[in-house]
PDB file of C-alpha atoms in Angstrom:
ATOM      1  CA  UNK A   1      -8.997  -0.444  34.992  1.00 55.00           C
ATOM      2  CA  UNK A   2      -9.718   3.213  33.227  1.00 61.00           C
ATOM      3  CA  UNK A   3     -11.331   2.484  29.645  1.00 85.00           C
ATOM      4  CA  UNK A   4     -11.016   4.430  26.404  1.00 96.00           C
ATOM      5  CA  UNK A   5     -14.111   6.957  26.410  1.00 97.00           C
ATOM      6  CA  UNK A   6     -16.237   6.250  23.136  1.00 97.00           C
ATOM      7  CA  UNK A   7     -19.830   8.217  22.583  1.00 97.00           C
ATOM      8  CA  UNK A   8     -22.629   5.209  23.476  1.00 96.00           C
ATOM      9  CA  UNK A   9     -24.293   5.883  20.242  1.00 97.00           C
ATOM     10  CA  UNK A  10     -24.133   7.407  16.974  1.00 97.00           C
ATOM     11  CA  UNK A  11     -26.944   7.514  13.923  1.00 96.00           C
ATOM     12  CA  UNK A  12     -26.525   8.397  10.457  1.00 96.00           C
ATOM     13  CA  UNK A  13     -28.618   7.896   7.484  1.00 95.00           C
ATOM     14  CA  UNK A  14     -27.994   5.424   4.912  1.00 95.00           C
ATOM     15  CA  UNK A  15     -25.341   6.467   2.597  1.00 96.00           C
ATOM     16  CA  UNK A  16     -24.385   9.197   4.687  1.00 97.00           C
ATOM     17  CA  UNK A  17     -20.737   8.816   6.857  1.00 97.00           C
ATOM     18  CA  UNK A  18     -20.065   8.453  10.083  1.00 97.00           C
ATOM     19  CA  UNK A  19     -17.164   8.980  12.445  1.00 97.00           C
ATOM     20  CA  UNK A  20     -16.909   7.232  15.910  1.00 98.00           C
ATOM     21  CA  UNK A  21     -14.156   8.765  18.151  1.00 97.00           C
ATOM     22  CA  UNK A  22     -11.998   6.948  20.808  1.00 97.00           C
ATOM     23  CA  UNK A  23     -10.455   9.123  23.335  1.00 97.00           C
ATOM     24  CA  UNK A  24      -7.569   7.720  25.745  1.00 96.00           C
ATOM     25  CA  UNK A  25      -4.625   9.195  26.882  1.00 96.00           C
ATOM     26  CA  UNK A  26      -0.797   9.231  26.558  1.00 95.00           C
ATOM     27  CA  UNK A  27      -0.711   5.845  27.897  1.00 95.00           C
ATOM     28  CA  UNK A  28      -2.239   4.053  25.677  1.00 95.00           C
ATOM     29  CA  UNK A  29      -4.214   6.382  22.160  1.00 96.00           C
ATOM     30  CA  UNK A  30      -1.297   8.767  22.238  1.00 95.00           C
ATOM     31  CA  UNK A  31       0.706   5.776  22.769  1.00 94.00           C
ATOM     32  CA  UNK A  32       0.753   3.136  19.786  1.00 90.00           C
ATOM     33  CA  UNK A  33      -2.673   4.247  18.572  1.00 94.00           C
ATOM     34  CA  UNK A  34      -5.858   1.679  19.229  1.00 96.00           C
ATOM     35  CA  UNK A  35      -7.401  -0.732  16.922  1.00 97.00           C
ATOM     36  CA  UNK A  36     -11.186  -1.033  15.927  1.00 97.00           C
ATOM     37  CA  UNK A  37     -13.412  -3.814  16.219  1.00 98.00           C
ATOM     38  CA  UNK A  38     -17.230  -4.429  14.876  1.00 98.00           C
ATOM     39  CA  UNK A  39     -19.462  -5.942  16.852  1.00 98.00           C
ATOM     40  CA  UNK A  40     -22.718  -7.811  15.285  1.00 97.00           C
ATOM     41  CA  UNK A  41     -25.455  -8.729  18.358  1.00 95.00           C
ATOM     42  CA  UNK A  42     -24.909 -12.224  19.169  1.00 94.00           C
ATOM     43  CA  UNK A  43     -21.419 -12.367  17.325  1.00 97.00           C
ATOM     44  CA  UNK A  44     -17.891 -12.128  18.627  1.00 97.00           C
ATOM     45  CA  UNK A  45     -16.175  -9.257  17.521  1.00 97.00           C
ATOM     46  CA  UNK A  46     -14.308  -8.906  14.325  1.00 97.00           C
ATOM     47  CA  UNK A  47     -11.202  -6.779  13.697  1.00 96.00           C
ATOM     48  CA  UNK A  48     -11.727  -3.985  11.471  1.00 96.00           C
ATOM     49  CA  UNK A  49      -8.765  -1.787  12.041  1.00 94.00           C
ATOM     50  CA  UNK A  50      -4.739  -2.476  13.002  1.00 92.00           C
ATOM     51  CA  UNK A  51      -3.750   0.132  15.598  1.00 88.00           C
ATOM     52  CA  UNK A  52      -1.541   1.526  12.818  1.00 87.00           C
ATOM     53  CA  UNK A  53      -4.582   1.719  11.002  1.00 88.00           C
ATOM     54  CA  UNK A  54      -4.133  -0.591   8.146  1.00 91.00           C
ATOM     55  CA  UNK A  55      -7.190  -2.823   7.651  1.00 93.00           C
ATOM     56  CA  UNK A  56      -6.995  -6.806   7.797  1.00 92.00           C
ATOM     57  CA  UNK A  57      -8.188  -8.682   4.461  1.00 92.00           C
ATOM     58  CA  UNK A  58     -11.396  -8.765   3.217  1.00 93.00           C
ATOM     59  CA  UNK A  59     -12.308  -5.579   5.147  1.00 95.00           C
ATOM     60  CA  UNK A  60     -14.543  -3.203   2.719  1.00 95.00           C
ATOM     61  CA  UNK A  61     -12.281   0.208   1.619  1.00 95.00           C
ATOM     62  CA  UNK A  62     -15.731   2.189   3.250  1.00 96.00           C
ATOM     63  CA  UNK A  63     -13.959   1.751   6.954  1.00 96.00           C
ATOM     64  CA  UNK A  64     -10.864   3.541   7.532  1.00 96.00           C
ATOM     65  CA  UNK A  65      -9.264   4.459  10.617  1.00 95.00           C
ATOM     66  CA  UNK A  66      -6.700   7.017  12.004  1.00 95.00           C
ATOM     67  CA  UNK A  67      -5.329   8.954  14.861  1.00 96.00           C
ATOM     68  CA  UNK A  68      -4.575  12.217  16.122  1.00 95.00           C
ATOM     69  CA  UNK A  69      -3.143  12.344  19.638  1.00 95.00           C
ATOM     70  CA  UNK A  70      -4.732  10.673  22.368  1.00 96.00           C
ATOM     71  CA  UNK A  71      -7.877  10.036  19.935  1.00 97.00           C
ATOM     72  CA  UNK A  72      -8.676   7.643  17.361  1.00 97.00           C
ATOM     73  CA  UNK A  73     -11.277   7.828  14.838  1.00 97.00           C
ATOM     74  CA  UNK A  74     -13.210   5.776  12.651  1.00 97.00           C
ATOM     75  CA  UNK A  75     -14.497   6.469   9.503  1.00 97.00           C
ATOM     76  CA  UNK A  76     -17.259   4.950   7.645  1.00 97.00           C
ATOM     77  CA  UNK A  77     -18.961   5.863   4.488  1.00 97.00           C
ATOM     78  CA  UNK A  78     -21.018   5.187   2.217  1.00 96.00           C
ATOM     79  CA  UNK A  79     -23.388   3.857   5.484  1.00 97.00           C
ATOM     80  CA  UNK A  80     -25.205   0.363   4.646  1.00 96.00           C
ATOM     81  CA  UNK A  81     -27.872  -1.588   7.116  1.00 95.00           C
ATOM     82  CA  UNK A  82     -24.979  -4.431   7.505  1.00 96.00           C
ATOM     83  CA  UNK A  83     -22.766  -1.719   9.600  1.00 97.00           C
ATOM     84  CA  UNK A  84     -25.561  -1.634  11.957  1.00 97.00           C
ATOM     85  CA  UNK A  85     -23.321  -2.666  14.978  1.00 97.00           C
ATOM     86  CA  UNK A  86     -21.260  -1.970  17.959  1.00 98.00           C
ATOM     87  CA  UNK A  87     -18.148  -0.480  17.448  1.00 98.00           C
ATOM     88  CA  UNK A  88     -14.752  -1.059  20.006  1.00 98.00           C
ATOM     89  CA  UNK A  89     -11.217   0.679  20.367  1.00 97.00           C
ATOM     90  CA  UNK A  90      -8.605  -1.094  22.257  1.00 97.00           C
ATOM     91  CA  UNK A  91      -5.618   0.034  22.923  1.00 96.00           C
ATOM     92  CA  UNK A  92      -2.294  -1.270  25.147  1.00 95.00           C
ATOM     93  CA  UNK A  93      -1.854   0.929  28.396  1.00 94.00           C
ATOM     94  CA  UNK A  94       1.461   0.729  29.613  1.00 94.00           C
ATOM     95  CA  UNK A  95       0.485   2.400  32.510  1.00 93.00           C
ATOM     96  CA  UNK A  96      -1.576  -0.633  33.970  1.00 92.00           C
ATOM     97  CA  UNK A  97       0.420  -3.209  31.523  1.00 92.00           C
ATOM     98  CA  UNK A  98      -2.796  -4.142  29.567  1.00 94.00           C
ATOM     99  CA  UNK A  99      -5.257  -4.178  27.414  1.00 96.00           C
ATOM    100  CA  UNK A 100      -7.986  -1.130  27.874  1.00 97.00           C
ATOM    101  CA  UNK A 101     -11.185  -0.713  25.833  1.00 97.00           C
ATOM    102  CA  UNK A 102     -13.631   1.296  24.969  1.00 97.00           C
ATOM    103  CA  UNK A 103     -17.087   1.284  26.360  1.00 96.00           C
ATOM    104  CA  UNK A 104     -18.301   0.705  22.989  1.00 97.00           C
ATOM    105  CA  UNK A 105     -20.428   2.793  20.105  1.00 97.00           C
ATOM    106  CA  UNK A 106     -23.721   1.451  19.002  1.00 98.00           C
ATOM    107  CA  UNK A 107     -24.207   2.679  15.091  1.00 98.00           C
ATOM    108  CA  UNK A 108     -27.890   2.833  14.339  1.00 97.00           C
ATOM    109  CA  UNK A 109     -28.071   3.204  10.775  1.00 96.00           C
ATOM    110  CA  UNK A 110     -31.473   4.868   9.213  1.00 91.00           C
TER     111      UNK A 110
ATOM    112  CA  UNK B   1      -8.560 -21.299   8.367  1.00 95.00           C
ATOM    113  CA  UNK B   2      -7.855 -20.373  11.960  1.00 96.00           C
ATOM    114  CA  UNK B   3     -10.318 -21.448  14.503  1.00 98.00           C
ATOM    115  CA  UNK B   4     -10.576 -21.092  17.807  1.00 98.00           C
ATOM    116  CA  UNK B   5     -12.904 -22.946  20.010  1.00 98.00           C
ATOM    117  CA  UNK B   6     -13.673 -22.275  23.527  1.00 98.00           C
ATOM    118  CA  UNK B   7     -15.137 -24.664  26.376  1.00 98.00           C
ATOM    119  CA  UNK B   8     -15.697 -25.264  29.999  1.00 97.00           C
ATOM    120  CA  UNK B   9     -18.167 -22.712  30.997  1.00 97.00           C
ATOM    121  CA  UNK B  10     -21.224 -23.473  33.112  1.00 97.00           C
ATOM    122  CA  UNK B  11     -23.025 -22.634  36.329  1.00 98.00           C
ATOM    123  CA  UNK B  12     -21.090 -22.160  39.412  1.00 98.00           C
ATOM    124  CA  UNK B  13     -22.004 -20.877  42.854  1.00 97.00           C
ATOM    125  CA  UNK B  14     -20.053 -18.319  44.454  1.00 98.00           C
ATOM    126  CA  UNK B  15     -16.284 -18.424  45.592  1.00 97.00           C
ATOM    127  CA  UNK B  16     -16.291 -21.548  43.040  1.00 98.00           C
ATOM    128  CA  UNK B  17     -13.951 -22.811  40.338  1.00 98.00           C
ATOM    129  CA  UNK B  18     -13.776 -22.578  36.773  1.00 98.00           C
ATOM    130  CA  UNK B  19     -11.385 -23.462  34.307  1.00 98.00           C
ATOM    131  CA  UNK B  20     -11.971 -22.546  30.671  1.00 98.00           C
ATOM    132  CA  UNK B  21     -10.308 -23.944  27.846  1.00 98.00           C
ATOM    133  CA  UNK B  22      -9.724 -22.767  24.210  1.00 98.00           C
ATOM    134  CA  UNK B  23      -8.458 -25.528  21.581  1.00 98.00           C
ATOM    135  CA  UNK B  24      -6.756 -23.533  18.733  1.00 98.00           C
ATOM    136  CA  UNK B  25      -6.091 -24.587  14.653  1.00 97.00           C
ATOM    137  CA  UNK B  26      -5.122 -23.118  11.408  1.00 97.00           C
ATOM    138  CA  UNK B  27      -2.089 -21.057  12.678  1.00 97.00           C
ATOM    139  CA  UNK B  28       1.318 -21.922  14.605  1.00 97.00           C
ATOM    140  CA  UNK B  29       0.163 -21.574  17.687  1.00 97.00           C
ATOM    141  CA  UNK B  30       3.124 -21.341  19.240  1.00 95.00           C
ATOM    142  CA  UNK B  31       4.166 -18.510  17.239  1.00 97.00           C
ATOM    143  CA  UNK B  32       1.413 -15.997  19.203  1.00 97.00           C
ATOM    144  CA  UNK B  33       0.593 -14.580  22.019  1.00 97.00           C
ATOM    145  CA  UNK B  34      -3.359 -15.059  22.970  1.00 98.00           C
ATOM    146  CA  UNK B  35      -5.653 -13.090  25.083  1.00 98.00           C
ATOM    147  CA  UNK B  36      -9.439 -14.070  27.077  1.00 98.00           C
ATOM    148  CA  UNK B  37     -11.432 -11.037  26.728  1.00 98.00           C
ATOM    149  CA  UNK B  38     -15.189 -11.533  28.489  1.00 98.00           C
ATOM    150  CA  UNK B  39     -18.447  -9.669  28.156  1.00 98.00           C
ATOM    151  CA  UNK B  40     -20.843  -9.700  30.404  1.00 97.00           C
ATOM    152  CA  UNK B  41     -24.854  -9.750  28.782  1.00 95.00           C
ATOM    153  CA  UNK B  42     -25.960  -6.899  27.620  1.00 94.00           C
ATOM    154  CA  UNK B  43     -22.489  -4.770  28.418  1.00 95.00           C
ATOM    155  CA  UNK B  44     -18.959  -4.061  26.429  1.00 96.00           C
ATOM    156  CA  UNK B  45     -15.903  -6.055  26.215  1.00 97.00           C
ATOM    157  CA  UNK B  46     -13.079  -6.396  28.768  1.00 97.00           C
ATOM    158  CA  UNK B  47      -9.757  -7.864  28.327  1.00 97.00           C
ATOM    159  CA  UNK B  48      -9.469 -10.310  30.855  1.00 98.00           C
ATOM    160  CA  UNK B  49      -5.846 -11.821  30.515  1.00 98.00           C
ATOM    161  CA  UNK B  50      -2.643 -11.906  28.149  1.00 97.00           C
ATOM    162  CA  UNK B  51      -0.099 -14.721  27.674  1.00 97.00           C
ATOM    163  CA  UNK B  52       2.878 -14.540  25.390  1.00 97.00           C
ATOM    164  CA  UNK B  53       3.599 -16.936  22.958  1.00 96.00           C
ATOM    165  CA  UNK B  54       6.039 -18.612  24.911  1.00 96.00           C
ATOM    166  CA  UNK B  55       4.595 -18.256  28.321  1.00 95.00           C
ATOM    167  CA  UNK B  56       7.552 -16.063  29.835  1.00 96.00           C
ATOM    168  CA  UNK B  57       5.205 -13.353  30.520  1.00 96.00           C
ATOM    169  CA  UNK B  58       1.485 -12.832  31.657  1.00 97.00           C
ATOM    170  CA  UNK B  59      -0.834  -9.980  32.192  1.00 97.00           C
ATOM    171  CA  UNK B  60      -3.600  -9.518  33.844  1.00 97.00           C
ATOM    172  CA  UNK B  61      -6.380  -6.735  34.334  1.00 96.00           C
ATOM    173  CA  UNK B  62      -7.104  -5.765  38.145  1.00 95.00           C
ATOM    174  CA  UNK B  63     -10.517  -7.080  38.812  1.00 96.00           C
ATOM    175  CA  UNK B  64      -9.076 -10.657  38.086  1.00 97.00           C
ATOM    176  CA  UNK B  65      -5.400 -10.358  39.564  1.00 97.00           C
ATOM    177  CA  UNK B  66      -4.886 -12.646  42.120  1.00 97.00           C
ATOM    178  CA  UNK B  67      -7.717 -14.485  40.775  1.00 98.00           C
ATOM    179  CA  UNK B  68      -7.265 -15.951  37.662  1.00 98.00           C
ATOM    180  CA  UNK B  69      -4.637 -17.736  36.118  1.00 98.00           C
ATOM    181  CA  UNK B  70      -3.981 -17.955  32.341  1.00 98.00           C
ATOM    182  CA  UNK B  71      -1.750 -20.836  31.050  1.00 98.00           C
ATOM    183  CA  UNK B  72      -0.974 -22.616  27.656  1.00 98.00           C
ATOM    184  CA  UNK B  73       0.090 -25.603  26.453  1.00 98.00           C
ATOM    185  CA  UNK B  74       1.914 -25.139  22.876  1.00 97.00           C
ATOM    186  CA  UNK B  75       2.231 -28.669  22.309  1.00 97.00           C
ATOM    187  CA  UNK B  76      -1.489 -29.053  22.654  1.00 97.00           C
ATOM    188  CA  UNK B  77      -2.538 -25.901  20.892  1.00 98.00           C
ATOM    189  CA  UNK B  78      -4.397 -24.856  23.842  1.00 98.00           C
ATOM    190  CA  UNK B  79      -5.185 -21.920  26.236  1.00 98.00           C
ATOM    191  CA  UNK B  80      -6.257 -22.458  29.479  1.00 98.00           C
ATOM    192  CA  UNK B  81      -7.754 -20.035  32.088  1.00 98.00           C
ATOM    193  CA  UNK B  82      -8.277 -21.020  35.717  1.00 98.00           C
ATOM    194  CA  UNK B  83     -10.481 -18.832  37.526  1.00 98.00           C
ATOM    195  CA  UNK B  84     -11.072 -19.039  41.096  1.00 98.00           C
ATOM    196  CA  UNK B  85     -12.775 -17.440  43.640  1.00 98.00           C
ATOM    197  CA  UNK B  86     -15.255 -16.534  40.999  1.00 98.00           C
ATOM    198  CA  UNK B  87     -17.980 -13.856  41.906  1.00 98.00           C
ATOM    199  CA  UNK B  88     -21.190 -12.724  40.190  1.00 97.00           C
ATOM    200  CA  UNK B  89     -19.746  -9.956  38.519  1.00 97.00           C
ATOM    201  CA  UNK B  90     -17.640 -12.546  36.930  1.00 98.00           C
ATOM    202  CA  UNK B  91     -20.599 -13.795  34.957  1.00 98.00           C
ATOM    203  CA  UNK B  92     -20.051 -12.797  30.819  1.00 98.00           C
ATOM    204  CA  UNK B  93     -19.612 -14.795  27.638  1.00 98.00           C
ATOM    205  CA  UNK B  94     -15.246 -15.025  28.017  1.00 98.00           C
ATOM    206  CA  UNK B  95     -13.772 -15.032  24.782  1.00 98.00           C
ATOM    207  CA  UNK B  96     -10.280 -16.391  23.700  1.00 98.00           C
ATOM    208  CA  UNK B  97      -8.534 -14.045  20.730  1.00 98.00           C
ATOM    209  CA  UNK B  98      -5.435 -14.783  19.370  1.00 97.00           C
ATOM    210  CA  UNK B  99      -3.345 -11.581  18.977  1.00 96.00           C
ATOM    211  CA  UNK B 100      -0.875 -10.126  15.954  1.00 93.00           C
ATOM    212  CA  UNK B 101       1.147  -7.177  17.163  1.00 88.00           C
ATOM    213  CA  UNK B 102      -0.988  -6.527  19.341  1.00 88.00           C
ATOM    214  CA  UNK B 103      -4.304  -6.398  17.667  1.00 93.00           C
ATOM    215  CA  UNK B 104      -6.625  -9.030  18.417  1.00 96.00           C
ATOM    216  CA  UNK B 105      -7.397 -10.456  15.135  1.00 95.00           C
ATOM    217  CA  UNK B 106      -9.174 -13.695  15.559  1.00 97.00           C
ATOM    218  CA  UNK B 107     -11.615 -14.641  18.011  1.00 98.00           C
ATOM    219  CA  UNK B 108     -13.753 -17.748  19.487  1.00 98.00           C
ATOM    220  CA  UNK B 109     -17.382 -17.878  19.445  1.00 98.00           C
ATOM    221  CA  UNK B 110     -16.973 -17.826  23.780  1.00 98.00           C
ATOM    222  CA  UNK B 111     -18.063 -20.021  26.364  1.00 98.00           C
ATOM    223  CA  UNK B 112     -20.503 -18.640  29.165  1.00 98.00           C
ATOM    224  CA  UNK B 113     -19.818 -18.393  32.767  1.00 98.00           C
ATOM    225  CA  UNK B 114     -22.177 -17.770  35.330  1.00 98.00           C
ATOM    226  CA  UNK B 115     -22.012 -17.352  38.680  1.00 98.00           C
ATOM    227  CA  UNK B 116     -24.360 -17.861  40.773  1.00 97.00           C
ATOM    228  CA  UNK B 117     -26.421 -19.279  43.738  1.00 95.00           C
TER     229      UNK B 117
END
């Protein structure tokens, strides 16, 4: 099953903003966009971002998340230790009738 | 609060059975359509399986088709997958997330499966 294609890693300083990219196709990105999901080690994931980029309750204003074509983007700013973290798109394919994700995008923060 | 609580993983050889559970509370469970995504140690996620909330339809991703069967039982306010024929690149932490539109929104802590001899 093809995945969405994010970077394996991204670092920023503290403070600083950072912007992990999801890259699919028609399919699926281009399709209904993909959601975003944060990843703490040895925690299940946690949704940070509907595909139509709205973010679920509780959620701090600092992630945001949009889309332009067959890529989707999250934004973070204001960078804090907490968002130290893997970072997931997933996305419907309707070309394979399921789920795809992304590899993942482990955010070192400095 | 929602919870969702998975169960039934464990050791298992090689061509063996499994057949996870995930007991679900806090929501109208019958009102959703819920997912098993797994991750094997040290790797990403993958979406496993999809049910609807009323069991007309199921999905499945290719390296379990054939395989695995997902199942639910809305009176119980359960999710059930069956996996057989289970290999070692089955082995990961499998996950049950309940979905909303289409975004996975709440998740179980996962049950591990390993395969192995």
């Amino acid at each position: 099953q093809a995945g969405l294609t994010q970077p394996p890693s991204v670092s920023k300083d503290s403070r600083q903003t950072a912007t992990l990219t999801c890259t699919g196709n028609s399919n699926n990105v281009g399709y209904q966009g993909a959601s975003w999901l944060q990843q703490h080690q040895g925690h299940p994931p946690k949704l940070l971002s509907y595909k139509n980029n709205d973010r679920p309750s509780g959620v701090s204003e600092r992630f945001s998340a949009s889309r332009s074509g067959n890529t989707a983007s999250l934004t973070i700013t204001g960078l804090q230790p907490e968002d130290e973290a893997d970072y997931y798109c997933v996305a419907w394919d309707t070309s394979l009738s399921g789920k795809v994700f992304g590899g993942g995008t482990k955010l070192t923060v400095l | 609060e929602v919870q969702l609580v998975e169960s039934g993983g464990g050791l298992v050889k090689p061509g063996g059975s499994l057949r996870l559970s995930c007991a679900a509370s806090g929501f109208t469970f019958n009102n959703y359509a819920m997912n098993w995504v797994r991750q094997a140690p040290g790797k990403g996620l993958e979406w496993v399986s999809s049910i609807t909330h009323s069991s007309s339809h199921t999905y499945y991703a290719d390296s379990v088709k054939g395989r695995f069967a997902i199942s639910r039982d809305n009176a119980e306010n359960s999710l059930f997958l069956q996996m057989n024929n289970l290999r070692a690149d089955d082995s990961a932490l499998y996950f049950c997330a309940r979905e909303t539109s289409g975004d996975f929104d709440y998740w179980g802590q996962g049950t591990l499966v390993t395969v192995s001899s």
